[in-house]
């Protein structure tokens, strides 16, 4: 197992939240190795059987390269087929068994999911200032959020049967 720390978190607040004991505990595990921050995530993905993340982009990058990802948190792409949502030890065992048996994410399913995301986000403004201005003018935020959820669900329904 190769461990690459998320340096973006380190520059934000990650280092403040992780103890040196955590890193020592990880380093003490057999067959677990830290890789340099400068190591390309794409190179690691190319050489791995699967990736794991709490909620980083490495999962999406792995799917794009045809590799499974174990997700231990919540992230925008965690409903995509090929992601193993991990909530308990049994989920890890099940994911490992599927990966060892040769299971691979479907490029077609990844494309369907990416298309549904694109269709739901392409026309949405991306500036925070614009959002704040729009939110101030919305009379019923709950209704607005339900409308967005229905739109996303409808688009996902075009690509997925379930």
Coordinates of N, CA and C in Angstrom, one line a residue:
X1 N 0.9 -1.2 0.0 CA 0.0 0.0 0.0 C 0.9 1.2 0.0
X2 N 0.7 2.1 -1.0 CA 1.4 3.4 -1.0 C 0.5 4.5 -0.5
X3 N 1.0 5.3 0.3 CA 0.2 6.4 0.9 C 0.8 7.7 0.4
X4 N -0.1 8.5 -0.2 CA 0.3 9.8 -0.6 C -0.6 10.8 0.1
X5 N -0.1 11.6 1.0 CA -0.9 12.6 1.7 C -1.4 13.6 0.8
X6 N -2.5 14.2 1.1 CA -3.1 15.2 0.3 C -2.5 16.6 0.7
X7 N -1.5 17.1 -0.1 CA -0.8 18.3 0.2 C -1.7 19.5 0.2
X8 N -2.8 19.4 -0.5 CA -3.8 20.6 -0.5 C -4.3 20.7 1.0
X9 N -4.6 19.6 1.6 CA -5.1 19.7 3.0 C -4.0 20.3 3.9
X10 N -2.8 19.9 3.6 CA -1.7 20.4 4.5 C -1.6 21.9 4.4
X11 N -1.9 22.5 3.3 CA -1.8 23.9 3.1 C -3.0 24.6 3.7
X12 N -4.1 23.8 3.9 CA -5.3 24.4 4.5 C -5.3 24.2 6.0
X13 N -5.8 23.0 6.4 CA -5.8 22.8 7.9 C -5.5 21.4 8.2
X14 N -5.1 20.6 7.2 CA -4.8 19.2 7.5 C -3.8 18.9 8.5
X15 N -2.6 19.6 8.4 CA -1.5 19.3 9.3 C -1.9 19.6 10.7
X16 N -2.7 20.5 10.9 CA -3.2 20.9 12.3 C -4.0 19.8 12.9
X17 N -4.7 19.0 12.0 CA -5.6 18.0 12.5 C -5.0 16.6 12.6
X18 N -3.9 16.4 12.0 CA -3.2 15.1 12.0 C -2.1 15.1 13.0
X19 N -2.0 14.0 13.8 CA -1.0 14.0 14.8 C 0.2 13.2 14.3
X20 N 1.4 13.4 14.8 CA 2.6 12.7 14.4 C 2.4 11.2 14.7
X21 N 1.6 10.9 15.8 CA 1.3 9.5 16.1 C 0.6 8.8 15.0
X22 N -0.3 9.5 14.3 CA -1.0 8.9 13.2 C 0.0 8.5 12.1
X23 N 0.9 9.3 11.8 CA 1.9 9.0 10.7 C 2.8 7.9 11.2
X24 N 3.2 7.9 12.5 CA 4.0 6.8 13.0 C 3.3 5.5 12.9
X25 N 2.0 5.5 13.3 CA 1.2 4.3 13.2 C 1.1 3.7 11.8
X26 N 0.9 4.6 10.8 CA 0.8 4.2 9.4 C 2.2 3.6 9.0
X27 N 3.2 4.3 9.4 CA 4.6 3.9 9.0 C 5.0 2.5 9.6
X28 N 4.4 2.2 10.7 CA 4.7 0.9 11.4 C 4.1 -0.3 10.7
X29 N 3.1 -0.1 9.9 CA 2.4 -1.2 9.2 C 3.3 -1.8 8.1
X30 N 3.3 -3.1 8.1 CA 4.1 -3.9 7.1 C 3.4 -3.6 5.7
X31 N 4.2 -3.5 4.7 CA 3.8 -3.3 3.3 C 3.0 -2.0 3.1
X32 N 3.3 -1.0 4.0 CA 2.7 0.3 3.8 C 3.9 1.3 3.7
X33 N 3.8 2.1 2.6 CA 4.9 3.0 2.3 C 4.4 4.4 2.0
X34 N 5.1 5.4 2.5 CA 4.7 6.8 2.1 C 5.5 7.1 0.8
X35 N 4.8 7.8 -0.1 CA 5.5 8.2 -1.3 C 5.6 9.7 -1.2
X36 N 6.6 10.3 -1.9 CA 6.9 11.7 -1.9 C 5.7 12.5 -2.4
X37 N 5.5 13.7 -1.8 CA 4.5 14.6 -2.3 C 4.6 14.9 -3.8
X38 N 5.8 14.9 -4.3 CA 6.1 15.2 -5.7 C 5.7 14.1 -6.6
X39 N 5.4 12.9 -6.1 CA 5.1 11.7 -6.9 C 3.7 12.0 -7.6
X40 N 3.7 11.8 -8.9 CA 2.5 12.1 -9.7 C 1.4 11.1 -9.3
X41 N 0.2 11.6 -8.9 CA -0.9 10.7 -8.6 C -1.3 9.9 -9.8
X42 N -1.1 10.5 -11.0 CA -1.5 9.7 -12.3 C -0.6 8.5 -12.4
X43 N 0.7 8.7 -12.1 CA 1.7 7.6 -12.2 C 1.3 6.5 -11.2
X44 N 0.9 6.9 -10.0 CA 0.5 5.9 -9.0 C -0.8 5.2 -9.4
X45 N -1.7 5.9 -10.0 CA -3.0 5.3 -10.5 C -2.7 4.3 -11.6
X46 N -1.8 4.6 -12.5 CA -1.4 3.7 -13.6 C -0.9 2.4 -13.1
X47 N -0.2 2.4 -11.9 CA 0.5 1.2 -11.4 C -0.3 0.5 -10.4
X48 N -1.5 1.0 -9.9 CA -2.2 0.4 -8.9 C -3.4 -0.5 -9.4
X49 N -3.9 -1.3 -8.5 CA -5.1 -2.1 -8.8 C -6.3 -1.2 -8.4
X50 N -6.2 -0.4 -7.4 CA -7.3 0.5 -7.0 C -6.7 1.6 -6.1
X51 N -7.5 2.6 -6.0 CA -7.1 3.7 -5.1 C -8.1 3.8 -3.9
X52 N -7.7 4.6 -2.9 CA -8.6 4.8 -1.8 C -8.5 6.3 -1.4
X53 N -9.6 6.8 -0.9 CA -9.6 8.2 -0.5 C -10.7 8.5 0.5
X54 N -10.6 9.5 1.3 CA -11.6 9.9 2.1 C -12.6 10.8 1.3
X55 N -12.1 11.6 0.4 CA -12.9 12.4 -0.4 C -12.2 13.3 -1.4
X56 N -11.1 12.8 -1.9 CA -10.3 13.6 -2.8 C -10.6 13.2 -4.3
X57 N -9.9 14.0 -5.2 CA -10.2 13.8 -6.6 C -9.5 12.5 -7.1
X58 N -8.6 11.9 -6.4 CA -7.9 10.7 -6.8 C -8.9 9.6 -7.2
X59 N -10.1 9.6 -6.6 CA -11.1 8.6 -6.9 C -11.6 8.8 -8.3
X60 N -12.0 10.0 -8.6 CA -12.5 10.4 -10.0 C -11.4 10.1 -11.0
X61 N -10.2 10.5 -10.7 CA -9.0 10.2 -11.6 C -8.8 8.7 -11.8
X62 N -9.0 8.0 -10.8 CA -8.9 6.5 -10.9 C -10.0 5.9 -11.8
X63 N -11.2 6.4 -11.6 CA -12.3 5.9 -12.5 C -12.0 6.3 -14.0
X64 N -11.5 7.5 -14.2 CA -11.2 7.9 -15.6 C -10.1 7.0 -16.2
X65 N -9.3 6.4 -15.4 CA -8.2 5.5 -15.9 C -8.6 4.1 -15.8
X66 N -9.9 3.8 -15.5 CA -10.4 2.4 -15.4 C -10.0 1.7 -14.2
X67 N -9.8 2.4 -13.1 CA -9.5 1.7 -11.8 C -10.6 2.0 -10.8
X68 N -10.8 1.0 -9.9 CA -11.8 1.2 -8.8 C -11.2 2.1 -7.8
X69 N -12.1 2.7 -7.0 CA -11.7 3.5 -5.8 C -12.5 3.1 -4.6
X70 N -11.9 3.0 -3.5 CA -12.6 2.9 -2.2 C -12.7 4.2 -1.6
X71 N -13.9 4.7 -1.3 CA -14.2 6.0 -0.8 C -14.7 5.8 0.7
X72 N -13.9 6.4 1.6 CA -14.2 6.3 3.0 C -15.0 7.5 3.5
X73 N -15.3 8.4 2.7 CA -16.1 9.6 3.1 C -17.2 9.9 2.1
X74 N -17.5 11.1 2.0 CA -18.6 11.5 1.0 C -18.0 12.5 0.0
X75 N -18.2 12.2 -1.2 CA -17.7 13.1 -2.3 C -18.7 13.1 -3.4
X76 N -18.6 14.1 -4.3 CA -19.7 14.3 -5.3 C -19.8 13.2 -6.3
X77 N -18.8 12.4 -6.5 CA -18.8 11.3 -7.5 C -19.0 9.9 -6.8
X78 N -19.4 9.9 -5.6 CA -19.4 8.5 -4.9 C -20.6 7.7 -5.3
X79 N -21.5 8.2 -6.1 CA -22.6 7.4 -6.6 C -22.3 6.7 -8.0
X80 N -21.1 7.1 -8.5 CA -20.7 6.5 -9.8 C -20.4 5.0 -9.6
X81 N -20.8 4.2 -10.6 CA -20.5 2.8 -10.6 C -19.0 2.7 -10.7
X82 N -18.4 1.8 -9.9 CA -16.9 1.6 -9.9 C -16.3 2.1 -8.6
X83 N -17.2 2.9 -7.8 CA -16.7 3.4 -6.5 C -17.2 2.4 -5.5
X84 N -16.4 2.0 -4.6 CA -16.8 1.2 -3.4 C -17.0 2.2 -2.2
X85 N -18.2 2.4 -1.8 CA -18.5 3.2 -0.6 C -18.1 2.4 0.6
X86 N -17.2 2.8 1.4 CA -16.8 2.0 2.6 C -17.3 2.6 3.9
X87 N -18.1 1.8 4.5 CA -18.7 2.2 5.8 C -18.3 1.3 7.0
X88 N -17.8 0.1 6.6 CA -17.4 -0.8 7.7 C -16.3 -1.8 7.1
X89 N -15.8 -2.6 8.0 CA -14.7 -3.5 7.5 C -15.2 -4.5 6.5
X90 N -16.5 -4.9 6.6 CA -17.0 -5.9 5.6 C -17.1 -5.2 4.2
X91 N -17.3 -3.9 4.1 CA -17.3 -3.2 2.8 C -15.9 -3.3 2.2
X92 N -14.8 -3.2 3.0 CA -13.5 -3.3 2.5 C -13.2 -4.7 2.0
X93 N -13.6 -5.7 2.8 CA -13.4 -7.1 2.4 C -14.1 -7.4 1.0
X94 N -15.3 -6.9 0.9 CA -16.1 -7.1 -0.3 C -15.4 -6.4 -1.5
X95 N -15.0 -5.2 -1.3 CA -14.3 -4.5 -2.4 C -13.0 -5.2 -2.8
X96 N -12.2 -5.6 -1.8 CA -11.0 -6.3 -2.1 C -11.2 -7.6 -2.9
X97 N -12.3 -8.3 -2.5 CA -12.6 -9.6 -3.2 C -13.0 -9.3 -4.6
X98 N -13.8 -8.3 -4.9 CA -14.2 -7.9 -6.2 C -13.0 -7.5 -7.1
X99 N -12.1 -6.7 -6.5 CA -10.9 -6.2 -7.2 C -10.0 -7.4 -7.5
X100 N -9.8 -8.3 -6.5 CA -8.9 -9.5 -6.7 C -9.5 -10.4 -7.8
X101 N -10.8 -10.4 -7.9 CA -11.4 -11.3 -8.9 C -11.4 -10.8 -10.3
X102 N -10.8 -9.5 -10.5 CA -10.6 -9.0 -11.8 C -11.7 -7.9 -12.2
X103 N -12.5 -7.6 -11.3 CA -13.6 -6.6 -11.6 C -12.9 -5.3 -11.9
X104 N -13.5 -4.6 -13.0 CA -13.0 -3.3 -13.4 C -14.2 -2.4 -13.7
X105 N -14.0 -1.1 -13.4 CA -15.1 -0.2 -13.7 C -15.4 -0.1 -15.2
X106 N -16.6 0.1 -15.5 CA -17.0 0.2 -16.9 C -16.8 1.6 -17.4
X107 N -16.0 1.7 -18.5 CA -15.8 3.0 -19.1 C -17.1 3.6 -19.6
X108 N -18.1 2.8 -20.0 CA -19.4 3.3 -20.4 C -20.1 3.9 -19.2
X109 N -20.1 3.2 -18.1 CA -20.8 3.7 -16.9 C -20.2 5.0 -16.4
X110 N -18.8 5.1 -16.5 CA -18.1 6.3 -16.1 C -18.6 7.5 -17.0
X111 N -18.6 7.2 -18.3 CA -19.0 8.2 -19.3 C -20.4 8.7 -19.0
X112 N -21.3 7.7 -18.7 CA -22.7 8.1 -18.4 C -22.8 9.0 -17.2
X113 N -22.1 8.7 -16.2 CA -22.1 9.5 -15.0 C -21.5 10.9 -15.2
X114 N -20.4 10.9 -16.0 CA -19.7 12.2 -16.3 C -20.7 13.0 -17.1
X115 N -21.4 12.4 -18.0 CA -22.4 13.2 -18.8 C -23.5 13.7 -18.0
X116 N -24.0 13.0 -17.0 CA -25.1 13.4 -16.2 C -24.6 14.6 -15.3
X117 N -23.4 14.5 -14.8 CA -22.8 15.7 -14.1 C -22.7 16.9 -15.0
X118 N -22.1 16.7 -16.1 CA -21.9 17.8 -17.1 C -23.3 18.5 -17.4
X119 N -24.3 17.7 -17.7 CA -25.6 18.2 -18.0 C -26.2 19.0 -16.9
X120 N -25.9 18.7 -15.7 CA -26.4 19.3 -14.5 C -25.6 20.5 -14.0
X121 N -24.4 20.6 -14.5 CA -23.6 21.7 -14.0 C -23.1 22.7 -15.0
X122 N -23.2 22.4 -16.3 CA -22.7 23.2 -17.4 C -23.2 24.6 -17.4
X123 N -24.5 24.8 -17.1 CA -25.2 26.1 -17.2 C -25.2 26.8 -15.9
X124 N -24.7 26.2 -14.8 CA -24.7 26.9 -13.5 C -23.5 27.8 -13.4
X125 N -23.8 29.1 -13.0 CA -22.6 30.0 -12.8 C -21.7 29.5 -11.7
X126 N -20.4 29.8 -11.9 CA -19.4 29.3 -11.0 C -18.8 30.3 -10.0
X127 N -19.2 31.6 -10.1 CA -18.7 32.5 -9.2 C -19.4 32.6 -7.9
X128 N -18.8 32.7 -6.8 CA -19.4 32.8 -5.5 C -20.2 34.0 -5.4
X129 N -19.7 35.1 -6.0 CA -20.5 36.4 -5.9 C -21.8 36.2 -6.6
X130 N -21.8 35.6 -7.7 CA -23.1 35.4 -8.5 C -24.1 34.5 -7.6
X131 N -23.6 33.5 -7.0 CA -24.4 32.6 -6.1 C -25.0 33.5 -5.0
X132 N -24.2 34.2 -4.3 CA -24.7 35.0 -3.2 C -25.8 36.0 -3.7
X133 N -25.6 36.6 -4.8 CA -26.6 37.5 -5.3 C -27.9 36.8 -5.6
X134 N -27.8 35.6 -6.2 CA -29.0 34.8 -6.6 C -29.7 34.3 -5.3
X135 N -28.9 33.9 -4.3 CA -29.5 33.3 -3.1 C -30.3 34.4 -2.4
X136 N -29.8 35.6 -2.4 CA -30.5 36.7 -1.7 C -31.8 37.0 -2.4
X137 N -32.0 36.7 -3.7 CA -33.2 37.0 -4.4 C -34.2 35.8 -4.3
X138 N -33.7 34.6 -3.8 CA -34.6 33.4 -3.8 C -35.5 33.6 -2.6
X139 N -36.8 33.4 -2.8 CA -37.8 33.6 -1.7 C -37.9 32.3 -0.9
X140 N -37.8 31.1 -1.6 CA -38.0 29.9 -0.9 C -36.8 29.0 -1.2
X141 N -35.8 29.0 -0.4 CA -34.6 28.3 -0.6 C -34.8 26.8 -0.6
X142 N -35.7 26.3 0.3 CA -36.0 24.8 0.3 C -36.6 24.4 -1.0
X143 N -37.5 25.1 -1.6 CA -38.1 24.8 -2.9 C -37.1 24.8 -4.0
X144 N -36.2 25.8 -3.9 CA -35.1 25.9 -4.9 C -34.2 24.7 -4.8
X145 N -33.9 24.2 -3.6 CA -33.0 23.0 -3.5 C -33.7 21.8 -4.0
X146 N -35.0 21.6 -3.7 CA -35.8 20.5 -4.2 C -35.8 20.5 -5.7
X147 N -35.9 21.7 -6.3 CA -35.9 21.7 -7.8 C -34.6 21.3 -8.4
X148 N -33.5 21.7 -7.7 CA -32.2 21.3 -8.2 C -32.1 19.7 -8.1
X149 N -32.5 19.2 -6.9 CA -32.4 17.8 -6.7 C -33.2 17.0 -7.7
X150 N -34.4 17.5 -8.0 CA -35.2 16.8 -9.0 C -34.6 16.8 -10.4
X151 N -34.0 17.9 -10.7 CA -33.3 18.0 -12.0 C -32.1 17.0 -12.1
X152 N -31.3 17.0 -11.0 CA -30.2 16.0 -11.0 C -30.7 14.6 -11.1
X153 N -31.7 14.3 -10.3 CA -32.3 12.9 -10.3 C -32.9 12.6 -11.7
X154 N -33.5 13.5 -12.4 CA -34.1 13.3 -13.7 C -32.9 13.0 -14.7
X155 N -31.9 13.7 -14.6 CA -30.8 13.5 -15.6 C -30.1 12.2 -15.3
X156 N -29.8 11.9 -14.0 CA -29.2 10.6 -13.7 C -30.1 9.4 -14.1
X157 N -31.4 9.6 -14.1 CA -32.4 8.6 -14.5 C -32.3 8.3 -16.0
X158 N -31.8 9.3 -16.8 CA -31.6 9.1 -18.2 C -30.4 8.1 -18.5
X159 N -29.5 8.1 -17.6 CA -28.3 7.3 -17.8 C -28.3 6.0 -17.0
X160 N -29.0 6.0 -15.9 CA -29.0 4.8 -15.0 C -30.4 4.3 -14.8
X161 N -30.5 2.9 -14.9 CA -31.8 2.3 -14.7 C -32.3 2.4 -13.3
X162 N -31.4 2.3 -12.3 CA -31.8 2.3 -10.9 C -31.6 3.6 -10.2

